[in-house]
Amino acid sequence: QELLSNAAIPSASDSLSVLRRATGWQLRNLDTKSGKTPDAFWLRGTFFAGITAMYHKTGDNYYLRVAREQARKNEFKPG
């Protein structure tokens, strides 16, 4: 508990920077070939809900394009 009381709270821009890097890594390493996690599967759906949240948080159209591409690929079926 003492360790946490001395921890600095990251700034909004630092937090957003980490989110962008983590999202970029996830997108670059998204397994789309093995079939272990089909695109129309709840786990992939939650990931793309996060991509949509990134768009809403940042206003960066890149995240909107990524989400729309996935939606079109899945014929807008829930995943």
PDB file of C-alpha atoms in Angstrom:
ATOM      1  CA  GLN A   1       0.000   0.000   0.000  1.00  0.00           C
ATOM      2  CA  GLU A   2       2.872   2.372   0.784  1.00  0.00           C
ATOM      3  CA  LEU A   3       4.390   1.669  -2.621  1.00  0.00           C
ATOM      4  CA  LEU A   4       1.180   2.786  -4.316  1.00  0.00           C
ATOM      5  CA  SER A   5       0.861   5.909  -2.208  1.00  0.00           C
ATOM      6  CA  ASN A   6       4.178   7.168  -3.610  1.00  0.00           C
ATOM      7  CA  ALA A   7       3.420   6.278  -7.215  1.00  0.00           C
ATOM      8  CA  ALA A   8       3.045   9.136  -9.657  1.00  0.00           C
ATOM      9  CA  ILE A   9      -0.170   9.256 -11.623  1.00  0.00           C
ATOM     10  CA  PRO A  10       0.681   9.317 -15.338  1.00  0.00           C
ATOM     11  CA  SER A  11      -0.484  12.293 -17.342  1.00  0.00           C
ATOM     12  CA  ALA A  12      -3.289  11.917 -19.850  1.00  0.00           C
ATOM     13  CA  SER A  13      -0.833  12.319 -22.730  1.00  0.00           C
ATOM     14  CA  ASP A  14       1.502   9.665 -21.277  1.00  0.00           C
ATOM     15  CA  SER A  15      -1.426   7.277 -20.842  1.00  0.00           C
ATOM     16  CA  LEU A  16      -2.612   7.913 -24.380  1.00  0.00           C
ATOM     17  CA  SER A  17       0.894   7.324 -25.706  1.00  0.00           C
ATOM     18  CA  VAL A  18       0.991   3.916 -24.012  1.00  0.00           C
ATOM     19  CA  LEU A  19      -2.478   3.090 -25.369  1.00  0.00           C
ATOM     20  CA  ARG A  20      -1.398   3.993 -28.919  1.00  0.00           C
ATOM     21  CA  ARG A  21       1.745   1.854 -28.689  1.00  0.00           C
ATOM     22  CA  ALA A  22      -0.140  -1.109 -27.218  1.00  0.00           C
ATOM     23  CA  THR A  23      -2.898  -0.850 -29.823  1.00  0.00           C
ATOM     24  CA  GLY A  24      -0.343  -0.633 -32.612  1.00  0.00           C
ATOM     25  CA  TRP A  25       1.439  -3.728 -31.337  1.00  0.00           C
ATOM     26  CA  GLN A  26      -1.830  -5.641 -31.067  1.00  0.00           C
ATOM     27  CA  LEU A  27      -2.852  -4.719 -34.607  1.00  0.00           C
ATOM     28  CA  ARG A  28       0.557  -5.672 -36.030  1.00  0.00           C
ATOM     29  CA  ASN A  29       0.457  -9.010 -34.209  1.00  0.00           C
ATOM     30  CA  LEU A  30      -3.213  -9.868 -34.672  1.00  0.00           C
ATOM     31  CA  ASP A  31      -3.465 -13.564 -35.519  1.00  0.00           C
ATOM     32  CA  THR A  32      -5.692 -13.728 -38.582  1.00  0.00           C
ATOM     33  CA  LYS A  33      -4.254 -16.856 -40.195  1.00  0.00           C
ATOM     34  CA  SER A  34      -4.171 -19.685 -37.644  1.00  0.00           C
ATOM     35  CA  GLY A  35      -7.932 -19.872 -37.130  1.00  0.00           C
ATOM     36  CA  LYS A  36      -7.456 -20.109 -33.359  1.00  0.00           C
ATOM     37  CA  THR A  37      -9.448 -16.908 -32.881  1.00  0.00           C
ATOM     38  CA  PRO A  38     -11.983 -16.485 -35.697  1.00  0.00           C
ATOM     39  CA  ASP A  39     -12.796 -12.928 -36.690  1.00  0.00           C
ATOM     40  CA  ALA A  40     -16.468 -13.420 -35.775  1.00  0.00           C
ATOM     41  CA  PHE A  41     -15.743 -14.490 -32.186  1.00  0.00           C
ATOM     42  CA  TRP A  42     -16.435 -12.689 -28.906  1.00  0.00           C
ATOM     43  CA  LEU A  43     -12.747 -12.245 -28.103  1.00  0.00           C
ATOM     44  CA  ARG A  44     -12.074 -10.481 -31.395  1.00  0.00           C
ATOM     45  CA  GLY A  45     -15.278  -8.483 -30.892  1.00  0.00           C
ATOM     46  CA  THR A  46     -14.079  -7.110 -27.561  1.00  0.00           C
ATOM     47  CA  PHE A  47     -10.757  -6.151 -29.135  1.00  0.00           C
ATOM     48  CA  PHE A  48     -12.488  -4.163 -31.868  1.00  0.00           C
ATOM     49  CA  ALA A  49     -14.769  -2.548 -29.293  1.00  0.00           C
ATOM     50  CA  GLY A  50     -11.515  -1.245 -27.803  1.00  0.00           C
ATOM     51  CA  ILE A  51     -10.399  -0.034 -31.237  1.00  0.00           C
ATOM     52  CA  THR A  52     -13.681   1.875 -31.500  1.00  0.00           C
ATOM     53  CA  ALA A  53     -13.087   3.346 -28.032  1.00  0.00           C
ATOM     54  CA  MET A  54      -9.646   4.491 -29.188  1.00  0.00           C
ATOM     55  CA  TYR A  55     -11.301   6.320 -32.071  1.00  0.00           C
ATOM     56  CA  HIS A  56     -13.739   8.027 -29.705  1.00  0.00           C
ATOM     57  CA  LYS A  57     -10.950   8.965 -27.285  1.00  0.00           C
ATOM     58  CA  THR A  58      -8.454  10.211 -29.858  1.00  0.00           C
ATOM     59  CA  GLY A  59     -10.592  11.309 -32.809  1.00  0.00           C
ATOM     60  CA  ASP A  60      -7.964   9.596 -34.984  1.00  0.00           C
ATOM     61  CA  ASN A  61      -9.687   8.312 -38.123  1.00  0.00           C
ATOM     62  CA  TYR A  62      -7.120   5.515 -38.376  1.00  0.00           C
ATOM     63  CA  TYR A  63      -8.917   3.624 -35.601  1.00  0.00           C
ATOM     64  CA  LEU A  64     -12.292   4.201 -37.245  1.00  0.00           C
ATOM     65  CA  ARG A  65     -10.954   2.838 -40.562  1.00  0.00           C
ATOM     66  CA  VAL A  66      -9.563  -0.255 -38.821  1.00  0.00           C
ATOM     67  CA  ALA A  67     -12.906  -0.921 -37.099  1.00  0.00           C
ATOM     68  CA  ARG A  68     -14.874  -0.393 -40.307  1.00  0.00           C
ATOM     69  CA  GLU A  69     -12.594  -2.686 -42.292  1.00  0.00           C
ATOM     70  CA  GLN A  70     -13.138  -5.440 -39.739  1.00  0.00           C
ATOM     71  CA  ALA A  71     -16.893  -4.857 -39.729  1.00  0.00           C
ATOM     72  CA  ARG A  72     -17.036  -5.102 -43.526  1.00  0.00           C
ATOM     73  CA  LYS A  73     -14.873  -8.216 -43.476  1.00  0.00           C
ATOM     74  CA  ASN A  74     -17.350  -9.818 -41.053  1.00  0.00           C
ATOM     75  CA  GLU A  75     -20.334  -8.552 -43.068  1.00  0.00           C
ATOM     76  CA  PHE A  76     -21.318  -6.495 -39.989  1.00  0.00           C
ATOM     77  CA  LYS A  77     -22.165  -9.653 -38.016  1.00  0.00           C
ATOM     78  CA  PRO A  78     -21.554  -9.501 -34.276  1.00  0.00           C
ATOM     79  CA  GLY A  79     -18.220 -10.963 -33.293  1.00  0.00           C
TER      80      GLY A  79
END
